[in-house]
Amino acid sequence: MKRFNLLALAFAIFFLFLIQMLGSLIRAIYVLDLLKTSLDEKALGLLFLFSPLLLLLAPRRPSAPLFWVLFGLLIVARGLTPYLNTSGRMLAAGVGTGAASLLLPLLLSADWPESKRAAHGLAASLGMALAVMLSIFLRTVDYSLDYSLQPEGGWVGWGLGIALGVLVAKLGRVEARGEQGNTRAATPAILGMYMVIGLMYFAFSAPAVIARWTEGDYRLIVGAVSLLTAIWMTATMRRPEWSERITGKGLMLWNALFTLSLSLTILAHRVPFPPTPDSPPIVIGPPSWVQQIPLAVTLLLFPVLFLDLRILWERVRQAGLSPRALVPGMMLGNLALILMVFAQIFSNVWGYVEPVSPWFRNKFCLPYLLMAGLVTLIVGGRAAPTPEQQRASEKPSIRIWSAILGILFAATLVATVLTTRVRAFAPRDHTLVVMTYNIQQANDVFGEASHDRQLALMEKISPDIIALQESDSVRISLNNVDLVRYYAGKLGYHAYYGPRTVTGTFGTAILSKFPLENTHSVFTFSDQDEIGIAVAEVHVGGQRFTIYNVHPDGSDTAMLVFAQTLLDLIDSKDHVIALGDYNLRPYEQPYQMIAAKLTNAWESARETASGETISEEDRIDHIFLSPSFTVLDATYLLPPDSATDHPVHWATIGW
């Protein structure tokens, strides 16, 4: 295989591992802090990103064994991660992220025999693009979970790690540059590279994220990102020199339009939350086609990020600096990436990390605007340098690459169809089984991943309606996993995600054996968490039922406003099922307001209820029903058997 192909494939696996390790590290830190709903010393795990500081202790011209040690650490850490518990994953992912962060400056200054004139920037950009396609495929085949990060798919990580080792060995003995030059040109370029990596990690390596921002068609969005990536790679391999024709102004315009469309994609779905307790609730229905125009433009323009990475990579290499001289840029890039991570997380947990986090309320767009904006300014700030020229013998093997990309895209497209199919269920005879399940982002009371156990419980009970809370996991804090899609796809249910991720709620999703109609979200005044009620209707056995999935929290005033709003919503409706994590106990006023109009399933069936005994203090997950229903049975299953930190509660109701 040609040396250029080896280099590009090595970059692909390297960037894939970097994104996976960074995502696993942040998820582990977030989950362990989630148990306390606060930020503590575990956040120091992000210091692994500052590992390039160790290069200050290394020789100016690092030896080849250092490369092998770091590649070995990355491969072993990546291979072990799927098999470890959350604390172990945090350590392994931290080591992997640290090794990758150390390797990045070494790769930027490295040369291999017979490849000193090869276009390393082109190889790096093609590698990033292939890494994005691989990430999309691995997530699509496992219902948005990265299959290779699950214990059953851990073999993929080991296989890719071995492949990386073979590729690096075939490239030959690496030589690091030892020059100490001016870092002024390299430092901004490295910062821009980190922002490109950040955008890939935040969104484009997991397009389910974008689908949940916009309530757009998942299959279309995933297919578009994968296809456009493949098209960009094919066009670039056929004519690597085409980017030289783009002027600095042209490139800045392309990036500026992408930054604008990306920001508008998010802002088009931003909700103006009720500012005061007296403000009316805000009702958000399905998006209009006008709201989806920025999304379409963003998908068409996003491949500019691959071109940006190529240009930025070449700028750094043309500076001719040693790895040690690149450390300031690496530190700035890592610091900026960490700040973007916190900005995104704080837009969700703004009520818990005072005094810093409240400012980030409803500013979900901010990190995306900053990352894309910085790339625009850095790349377009001056004319793009002339890329390193390739020898004819070092051009990509078009046929091989075209076959790889075609197979990968086709497999991804097939997976999007197979994982989104719904099953046909026969209705029960004038009965429904309804369940409310606070899944705590698919973690149990000990902070360990429990999506498989939660799924097994749902399959065992086989509810007709499932209301999920704390299900809004399609964000970097939970490694961009779409748990609603996972459960709905595995069960073959219809699903309504509820409030979109840009609103910063903790998630109220509705899963149903039967088609969901008239879906919308209702937002009430809140002062700690965004209070978003997911609403849907189902038609079963000749009757129409209205489902309300709730998860309020906040001050007494916010809870009273929520309770009154819920009563107003159900005022003229029959066959209401209002269930969820109410965060209310029977002695509290908002609960009593609701109980005066609706029937509590557990209390109605107390004498015949099955399951475990639960105290009044622990009973905050409720199923409320219109008086027209008859409660046949009600059950609470307590932790740890519930595979979360809440009891799971279900009831059989008749009419």
XYZ file of C-alpha atoms in Angstrom:
655
model
C 0.000 0.000 0.000
C 1.265 3.493 -0.826
C 2.817 5.386 2.043
C 0.274 8.203 1.770
C -2.573 5.737 2.250
C -0.858 4.319 5.335
C -0.477 7.802 6.784
C -4.109 8.770 6.120
C -5.439 5.523 7.630
C -3.231 5.989 10.686
C -4.611 9.512 11.136
C -8.161 8.163 10.812
C -7.721 5.694 13.669
C -5.832 8.267 15.746
C -8.572 10.899 15.435
C -11.299 8.311 16.064
C -9.533 7.209 19.251
C -9.033 10.829 20.331
C -12.746 11.623 19.964
C -13.757 8.365 21.685
C -11.346 8.792 24.597
C -12.260 12.442 25.125
C -15.969 11.587 25.057
C -15.524 8.674 27.462
C -13.486 10.819 29.863
C -16.024 13.646 30.009
C -18.927 11.205 30.342
C -17.283 9.387 33.264
C -16.548 12.648 35.085
C -20.090 13.921 34.513
C -21.758 10.686 35.643
C -19.729 10.478 38.848
C -20.542 14.124 39.613
C -24.193 13.545 38.629
C -24.567 11.350 41.703
C -23.959 14.483 43.808
C -25.561 16.987 41.394
C -22.463 19.134 41.898
C -18.997 19.754 40.501
C -16.148 18.334 42.586
C -12.542 17.177 42.352
C -13.404 14.577 39.687
C -13.486 17.423 37.179
C -9.715 17.521 37.629
C -9.668 14.483 35.355
C -9.715 17.027 32.523
C -6.100 17.802 33.454
C -5.152 14.806 31.329
C -5.669 17.168 28.400
C -2.696 19.198 29.613
C -0.288 16.287 29.218
C 1.673 18.137 26.467
C 3.322 20.061 29.319
C 5.415 16.922 29.853
C 7.159 17.691 26.574
C 8.945 20.513 28.367
C 10.830 17.795 30.246
C 11.635 15.809 27.092
C 14.568 16.395 24.732
C 14.073 19.036 22.110
C 14.108 16.298 19.484
C 12.088 13.374 20.982
C 13.297 9.889 20.147
C 11.352 7.258 18.225
C 10.714 5.104 21.340
C 8.631 7.944 22.809
C 6.256 7.667 19.851
C 5.882 3.937 20.413
C 5.288 4.345 24.142
C 2.558 6.907 23.545
C 0.926 4.905 20.760
C 1.064 1.862 23.036
C -0.620 3.748 25.888
C -3.327 5.020 23.549
C -3.998 1.569 22.086
C -4.090 -0.219 25.453
C -6.224 2.479 27.131
C -8.669 2.441 24.227
C -8.823 -1.356 24.243
C -9.497 -1.623 27.977
C -12.092 1.165 28.249
C -15.224 -0.807 27.215
C -14.670 -3.438 29.910
C -14.226 -1.124 32.900
C -16.637 0.413 35.395
C -17.200 4.164 35.416
C -14.231 4.993 37.653
C -12.003 2.695 35.641
C -13.208 4.251 32.415
C -12.367 7.688 33.733
C -8.783 6.589 34.408
C -8.336 4.631 31.163
C -9.945 7.334 29.055
C -7.829 9.930 30.844
C -4.649 8.031 30.023
C -5.805 7.592 26.421
C -6.712 11.269 26.086
C -3.398 12.268 27.642
C -1.449 10.008 25.283
C -3.337 11.361 22.257
C -2.755 14.945 23.430
C 0.976 14.223 23.689
C 1.035 12.538 20.310
C -0.623 15.458 18.544
C 2.391 17.848 18.744
C 4.722 14.975 17.916
C 2.696 14.158 14.804
C 2.618 17.817 13.804
C 6.416 17.914 13.791
C 7.093 14.344 12.647
C 8.554 13.030 9.414
C 8.826 9.465 8.226
C 11.456 8.159 5.795
C 10.515 8.723 2.169
C 7.500 10.820 3.177
C 9.037 14.176 4.070
C 7.481 15.711 0.967
C 4.119 14.026 1.437
C 1.131 16.243 2.115
C 0.681 15.588 5.812
C -2.086 18.164 6.041
C -4.020 16.384 3.332
C -3.492 13.026 5.040
C -4.624 14.472 8.388
C -7.780 16.017 6.907
C -8.680 12.827 5.047
C -8.017 10.884 8.230
C -10.367 13.132 10.216
C -13.063 12.731 7.578
C -12.742 8.937 7.640
C -12.780 9.013 11.452
C -16.092 10.911 11.307
C -17.573 8.338 8.938
C -16.380 5.471 11.150
C -17.813 7.128 14.260
C -21.169 7.654 12.555
C -21.282 4.025 11.436
C -20.323 2.621 14.852
C -23.041 4.698 16.506
C -25.703 3.977 13.924
C -25.405 0.187 14.114
C -25.967 0.264 17.892
C -28.872 2.709 18.073
C -26.618 5.760 18.790
C -24.341 4.005 21.295
C -20.806 3.588 19.974
C -20.735 -0.175 19.439
C -16.958 -0.324 19.862
C -17.228 1.265 23.339
C -19.628 -1.425 24.596
C -18.251 -4.651 26.151
C -19.721 -6.756 23.344
C -18.032 -4.524 20.747
C -14.720 -4.083 22.537
C -13.045 -6.305 19.970
C -13.426 -3.502 17.434
C -11.271 -1.196 19.554
C -8.567 -3.832 19.890
C -8.714 -4.545 16.157
C -8.359 -0.879 15.271
C -5.558 -0.519 17.821
C -3.628 -3.388 16.278
C -4.213 -1.876 12.853
C -2.849 1.445 14.096
C 0.259 -0.269 15.416
C 0.815 -2.051 12.086
C 0.335 1.175 10.121
C 2.816 3.088 12.270
C 5.334 0.249 11.960
C 4.997 0.206 8.169
C 5.548 3.957 8.016
C 9.043 3.341 9.339
C 11.218 5.113 11.861
C 9.777 8.477 12.776
C 11.921 11.597 12.989
C 10.816 14.597 15.025
C 11.955 18.053 14.094
C 14.183 19.831 16.555
C 13.988 23.451 15.454
C 13.030 26.240 17.840
C 11.371 28.947 15.759
C 8.718 31.627 16.041
C 5.522 30.206 17.543
C 3.334 33.175 16.605
C 2.081 31.538 13.423
C 1.755 28.067 14.900
C -0.136 28.905 18.103
C -3.290 30.352 16.456
C -3.273 27.488 13.937
C -3.178 24.909 16.736
C -6.034 26.711 18.487
C -8.022 26.526 15.263
C -7.276 22.813 14.930
C -8.651 22.188 18.416
C -11.812 24.062 17.550
C -12.260 21.862 14.456
C -11.746 18.772 16.615
C -14.230 20.225 19.099
C -16.926 20.712 16.463
C -16.436 17.155 15.225
C -16.674 15.832 18.783
C -19.612 18.026 19.804
C -21.801 17.261 16.782
C -20.646 15.924 13.439
C -19.162 12.616 14.593
C -22.571 11.844 16.133
C -25.282 13.420 13.933
C -28.030 12.173 16.264
C -27.053 15.286 18.217
C -28.122 17.519 15.334
C -31.344 15.563 14.841
C -32.339 16.231 18.460
C -31.461 19.938 18.209
C -33.918 20.343 15.400
C -36.429 17.477 15.656
C -35.266 16.713 12.136
C -35.334 13.427 10.247
C -32.655 11.256 11.834
C -32.099 9.081 8.781
C -31.801 12.061 6.478
C -29.364 13.925 8.746
C -27.120 10.916 9.395
C -27.150 10.013 5.717
C -26.357 13.577 4.664
C -23.364 13.968 7.009
C -21.949 10.588 5.975
C -22.555 11.176 2.259
C -21.168 14.716 2.161
C -18.094 13.583 4.055
C -17.553 10.816 1.497
C -18.077 13.264 -1.390
C -15.553 15.709 0.074
C -12.992 12.925 0.503
C -13.488 11.639 -3.036
C -13.246 15.087 -4.588
C -10.146 15.937 -2.562
C -8.374 12.692 -3.429
C -9.078 13.126 -7.121
C -7.855 16.725 -7.175
C -5.840 17.483 -4.006
C -4.799 20.857 -5.432
C -8.347 22.261 -5.779
C -8.180 23.981 -2.386
C -5.247 26.146 -3.602
C -7.710 27.942 -5.866
C -9.702 29.205 -2.894
C -8.535 32.660 -1.835
C -8.260 33.697 1.773
C -11.411 35.811 1.362
C -13.253 32.920 -0.252
C -12.326 30.573 2.542
C -13.340 33.136 5.160
C -16.699 33.573 3.413
C -17.290 29.800 3.380
C -16.431 29.557 7.068
C -18.469 32.644 7.941
C -21.546 31.235 6.199
C -21.054 27.937 8.002
C -20.739 29.722 11.361
C -23.896 31.713 10.640
C -25.930 28.708 9.488
C -24.748 26.547 12.405
C -25.727 29.245 14.899
C -29.096 29.803 13.220
C -29.728 26.040 13.195
C -29.651 26.127 16.981
C -31.206 29.554 17.518
C -34.186 28.642 15.291
C -35.225 26.196 18.024
C -34.400 28.376 21.032
C -37.346 28.769 23.410
C -38.203 32.122 25.071
C -38.894 30.692 28.510
C -41.594 32.308 30.705
C -39.693 35.007 32.629
C -42.028 35.347 35.626
C -44.507 33.173 37.547
C -47.345 35.154 35.984
C -46.143 34.559 32.421
C -48.241 32.198 30.301
C -46.747 28.807 29.406
C -44.888 28.454 26.127
C -46.134 25.735 23.760
C -43.674 24.362 21.204
C -44.957 22.137 18.417
C -43.176 20.416 15.515
C -40.749 22.677 13.643
C -41.806 24.407 10.452
C -39.905 23.976 7.179
C -38.576 27.510 7.552
C -36.883 26.552 10.829
C -35.084 23.725 9.023
C -33.531 25.895 6.305
C -30.412 26.709 8.390
C -30.023 22.979 9.095
C -29.929 22.162 5.382
C -27.373 24.919 4.760
C -25.216 23.732 7.669
C -25.127 20.175 6.381
C -24.078 21.391 2.932
C -21.344 23.677 4.267
C -19.846 21.654 7.129
C -17.148 19.876 4.996
C -15.259 23.178 5.102
C -14.031 21.969 8.488
C -11.970 19.251 6.801
C -10.388 21.839 4.538
C -9.744 24.059 7.555
C -7.933 21.220 9.313
C -5.737 20.629 6.254
C -4.735 24.277 6.005
C -4.147 24.682 9.728
C -2.088 21.492 9.884
C 0.101 22.690 7.026
C 0.585 26.091 8.656
C 1.937 24.437 11.776
C 4.240 22.154 9.807
C 5.548 25.023 7.713
C 6.588 26.776 10.920
C 9.156 23.966 11.290
C 8.942 23.828 15.075
C 9.929 21.112 17.509
C 7.234 19.427 19.647
C 8.434 21.417 22.650
C 7.920 24.686 20.792
C 4.318 23.659 20.045
C 3.404 23.301 23.729
C 2.029 26.879 24.150
C -0.378 26.316 21.271
C -1.395 22.912 22.624
C -2.108 24.398 26.044
C -4.178 27.200 24.563
C -6.105 24.752 22.387
C -6.821 22.352 25.236
C -7.849 25.193 27.551
C -10.233 26.566 24.928
C -11.713 23.097 24.349
C -12.272 22.596 28.090
C -13.991 25.988 28.310
C -16.269 25.001 25.431
C -17.111 21.756 27.247
C -18.046 23.620 30.423
C -20.058 26.206 28.477
C -22.111 23.427 26.892
C -22.623 21.539 30.146
C -23.482 24.686 32.116
C -26.298 25.469 29.655
C -27.915 22.275 30.972
C -27.011 22.399 34.696
C -27.218 26.165 35.065
C -29.091 25.903 38.351
C -26.483 23.812 40.165
C -23.012 25.372 39.829
C -23.490 28.886 41.121
C -22.369 31.603 40.745
C -20.885 30.738 37.344
C -23.465 28.544 35.649
C -26.665 30.704 35.793
C -25.225 33.046 33.167
C -25.216 30.149 30.679
C -28.964 29.572 30.864
C -30.495 29.319 27.388
C -27.077 29.903 25.775
C -26.801 26.452 24.228
C -25.551 28.038 20.994
C -22.592 29.816 22.610
C -19.838 27.151 22.353
C -20.756 26.324 18.755
C -20.692 29.990 17.779
C -17.330 30.485 19.497
C -15.694 27.385 18.017
C -16.873 28.012 14.461
C -16.188 31.745 14.786
C -12.619 31.190 15.973
C -11.949 28.828 13.072
C -13.306 31.454 10.674
C -11.043 34.171 12.050
C -7.927 32.006 12.256
C -8.198 30.302 8.879
C -9.389 33.371 7.022
C -7.250 35.834 8.888
C -4.621 35.638 6.175
C -4.175 33.886 2.866
C -3.911 30.144 3.049
C -0.350 28.831 2.674
C 0.579 26.823 -0.369
C 0.034 23.207 0.649
C 2.945 20.789 0.734
C 3.259 19.238 -2.685
C 2.741 15.545 -3.171
C 4.818 13.409 -5.420
C 2.816 11.553 -8.047
C 3.696 8.292 -6.320
C 2.182 9.565 -3.094
C -1.315 10.293 -4.424
C -4.183 8.390 -2.789
C -5.348 5.134 -4.366
C -8.702 6.369 -5.629
C -10.222 2.970 -6.294
C -9.378 1.597 -2.867
C -10.637 4.677 -1.087
C -13.807 4.866 -3.190
C -14.611 1.257 -2.330
C -14.041 1.863 1.390
C -16.175 5.006 1.423
C -18.952 3.445 -0.657
C -19.215 0.414 1.607
C -19.097 2.548 4.753
C -21.791 4.930 3.530
C -24.061 2.110 2.301
C -23.681 0.223 5.583
C -24.517 3.375 7.542
C -27.583 4.043 5.414
C -28.845 0.479 5.869
C -28.251 0.726 9.619
C -30.328 3.925 9.875
C -33.270 2.060 8.357
C -32.897 -1.142 10.375
C -32.551 0.684 13.700
C -35.581 2.955 13.266
C -38.237 0.380 12.388
C -41.348 0.184 14.577
C -43.265 -2.987 15.322
C -47.010 -3.539 15.072
C -48.557 -4.342 18.460
C -52.042 -5.673 19.089
C -53.925 -3.597 21.708
C -54.988 -5.184 24.982
C -58.650 -5.601 25.751
C -59.708 -2.232 27.215
C -56.555 -1.998 29.316
C -53.234 -0.209 29.145
C -49.993 -0.746 31.047
C -48.320 2.615 31.651
C -44.870 3.161 33.155
C -42.922 6.131 34.446
C -39.168 5.646 34.552
C -36.551 8.162 35.656
C -33.558 6.481 34.023
C -30.880 8.872 35.406
C -29.214 9.022 31.983
C -29.091 5.186 31.970
C -26.983 4.946 35.122
C -27.754 2.988 38.262
C -27.516 4.189 41.843
C -23.770 3.407 41.850
C -23.076 5.434 38.708
C -22.587 2.424 36.445
C -24.058 2.200 32.949
C -27.374 0.343 33.098
C -29.018 0.815 29.695
C -29.021 -2.944 29.102
C -30.679 -3.687 32.458
C -33.218 -0.901 31.997
C -34.044 -2.226 28.544
C -34.463 -5.759 29.907
C -36.920 -4.450 32.516
C -38.945 -2.606 29.881
C -39.055 -5.730 27.724
C -40.186 -7.822 30.698
C -43.028 -5.487 31.715
C -43.888 -4.607 28.098
C -45.748 -1.360 28.887
C -47.970 0.207 26.265
C -46.805 3.688 27.268
C -43.421 4.567 28.809
C -42.626 8.030 30.153
C -38.870 8.549 30.501
C -37.287 11.268 32.600
C -33.633 12.362 32.697
C -33.392 10.984 29.190
C -31.871 14.029 27.501
C -28.475 12.409 26.956
C -27.666 13.519 23.404
C -25.002 15.943 24.550
C -21.267 15.758 25.211
C -21.751 15.242 28.948
C -23.196 11.784 28.155
C -20.972 11.162 25.103
C -23.741 12.074 22.647
C -25.762 8.900 23.250
C -29.437 9.118 22.251
C -31.060 6.904 24.881
C -34.571 7.599 23.606
C -33.590 6.322 20.179
C -31.828 3.347 21.769
C -34.837 2.216 23.813
C -37.395 2.984 21.104
C -35.334 1.221 18.450
C -34.670 -1.848 20.547
C -38.329 -2.112 21.622
C -39.771 -1.208 18.229
C -41.830 1.619 19.802
C -42.911 4.973 18.498
C -41.174 7.836 20.305
C -41.488 11.528 21.001
C -38.263 12.960 22.393
C -40.046 15.817 24.112
C -38.251 19.157 24.581
C -35.362 19.536 22.158
C -31.843 19.452 23.556
C -31.274 23.154 22.850
C -33.734 23.953 25.656
C -31.430 22.495 28.335
C -34.011 20.276 30.053
C -33.138 16.906 31.564
C -35.534 15.143 29.233
C -39.163 13.997 29.239
C -39.678 11.495 26.434
C -42.715 9.365 25.570
C -42.445 5.863 24.093
C -45.541 4.064 22.840
C -46.574 0.835 21.126
C -49.066 2.924 19.181
C -48.546 5.977 16.940
C -48.138 9.260 18.798
C -50.199 12.196 17.569
C -50.334 15.943 18.284
C -46.939 15.896 19.982
C -45.750 19.116 21.576
C -43.915 20.497 24.614
C -45.141 22.983 27.209
C -42.705 25.126 29.208
C -43.606 26.797 32.493
C -41.771 29.286 34.694
C -38.639 27.804 36.236
C -35.781 29.013 38.389
C -33.486 25.974 38.664
C -34.255 23.431 35.952
C -36.185 24.104 32.777
C -39.661 22.624 33.290
C -40.768 21.076 30.026
C -43.877 18.886 29.798
C -43.984 16.426 26.892
C -47.509 15.941 25.514
C -48.828 13.368 23.037
C -52.046 11.600 22.140
C -52.627 7.923 21.318
C -55.659 6.216 19.858
C -56.279 2.732 21.296
C -59.393 0.569 21.333
C -61.609 3.308 19.987
C -60.509 5.788 22.646
C -58.165 8.755 22.465
C -55.807 9.236 25.418
C -53.714 12.309 26.224
C -50.302 11.620 27.752
C -48.412 14.161 29.865
C -44.842 13.335 30.884
C -43.583 15.686 33.595
C -40.375 16.328 35.517
C -40.644 19.643 37.400
C -38.131 20.999 39.879
C -37.279 24.336 41.457
C -38.646 26.669 44.085
C -42.066 26.372 45.702
C -43.306 29.091 43.374
C -42.097 27.239 40.257
C -43.751 24.024 41.456
C -47.062 25.777 42.119
C -46.992 27.342 38.655
C -46.307 23.919 37.165
C -49.197 22.299 39.037
C -51.663 24.995 38.005
C -50.494 24.816 34.381
C -50.962 21.045 34.325
C -54.496 21.420 35.681
C -55.250 24.072 33.050
C -53.970 21.769 30.295
C -56.163 18.837 31.332
C -59.225 20.905 32.186
C -61.275 20.019 29.109
C -59.843 16.581 28.391
C -61.036 13.074 29.164
C -58.807 10.026 29.506
C -55.771 11.889 30.787
C -52.619 10.043 31.869
C -50.205 12.429 33.598
C -47.134 10.585 34.821
C -43.513 11.256 35.609
C -41.026 12.296 38.259
C -43.058 14.984 39.974
C -40.515 15.708 42.720
C -43.613 16.101 44.904
C -44.719 14.243 48.013
C -48.327 13.780 49.154
C -48.078 16.420 51.893
C -46.964 19.210 49.521
C -49.444 21.756 48.175
C -48.774 21.274 44.422
C -49.323 17.529 44.817
C -52.598 18.102 46.652
C -53.773 20.476 43.902
C -53.231 17.757 41.299
C -54.644 14.960 43.463
C -57.863 16.944 43.913
C -58.565 16.617 40.177
C -56.840 13.379 39.203
C -56.549 9.888 40.676
C -53.185 8.656 41.904
C -52.766 5.092 40.587
C -50.802 3.795 43.581
C -53.186 5.210 46.151
C -56.200 3.947 44.206
C -54.774 0.420 44.065
C -53.071 0.472 47.469
C -54.974 -2.552 48.749
C -54.280 -4.637 45.635
C -50.956 -3.111 44.611
C -48.052 -5.442 43.981
C -44.317 -4.911 44.289
C -42.327 -3.443 47.149
C -43.396 -1.179 49.993
C -42.324 2.427 49.502
C -42.326 5.261 52.018
C -44.235 8.495 51.432
C -40.946 10.404 51.516
C -39.453 8.340 48.694
C -42.592 8.353 46.562
C -42.082 11.237 44.133
C -42.682 9.324 40.874
C -46.430 9.252 40.252
C -49.068 8.147 37.766
C -52.135 10.417 37.826
C -55.269 9.479 35.870
C -58.642 10.851 34.952
C -61.383 9.534 37.305
C -62.858 7.629 34.331
C -60.050 5.071 34.570
C -60.061 1.988 36.800
C -56.710 1.055 38.313
C -56.305 -2.724 38.199
C -52.796 -2.914 39.622
C -49.860 -0.658 40.491
C -46.234 -1.495 41.226
C -43.079 0.205 42.459
C -39.717 -1.495 41.908
C -37.050 0.094 44.095
C -33.317 0.626 43.515
C -31.025 -1.161 42.905
C -33.452 -3.513 41.119
C -34.772 -0.571 39.089
C -31.264 -0.059 37.586
C -31.464 3.654 38.346
C -31.569 5.897 41.411
C -35.389 6.113 41.311
C -38.088 3.503 41.716
C -39.648 2.469 38.440
C -43.434 2.694 38.671
C -46.054 1.118 36.426
C -49.792 0.481 36.564
C -52.425 -1.486 34.680
C -55.455 0.667 33.990
C -58.814 -0.056 32.392
C -61.764 1.889 31.052
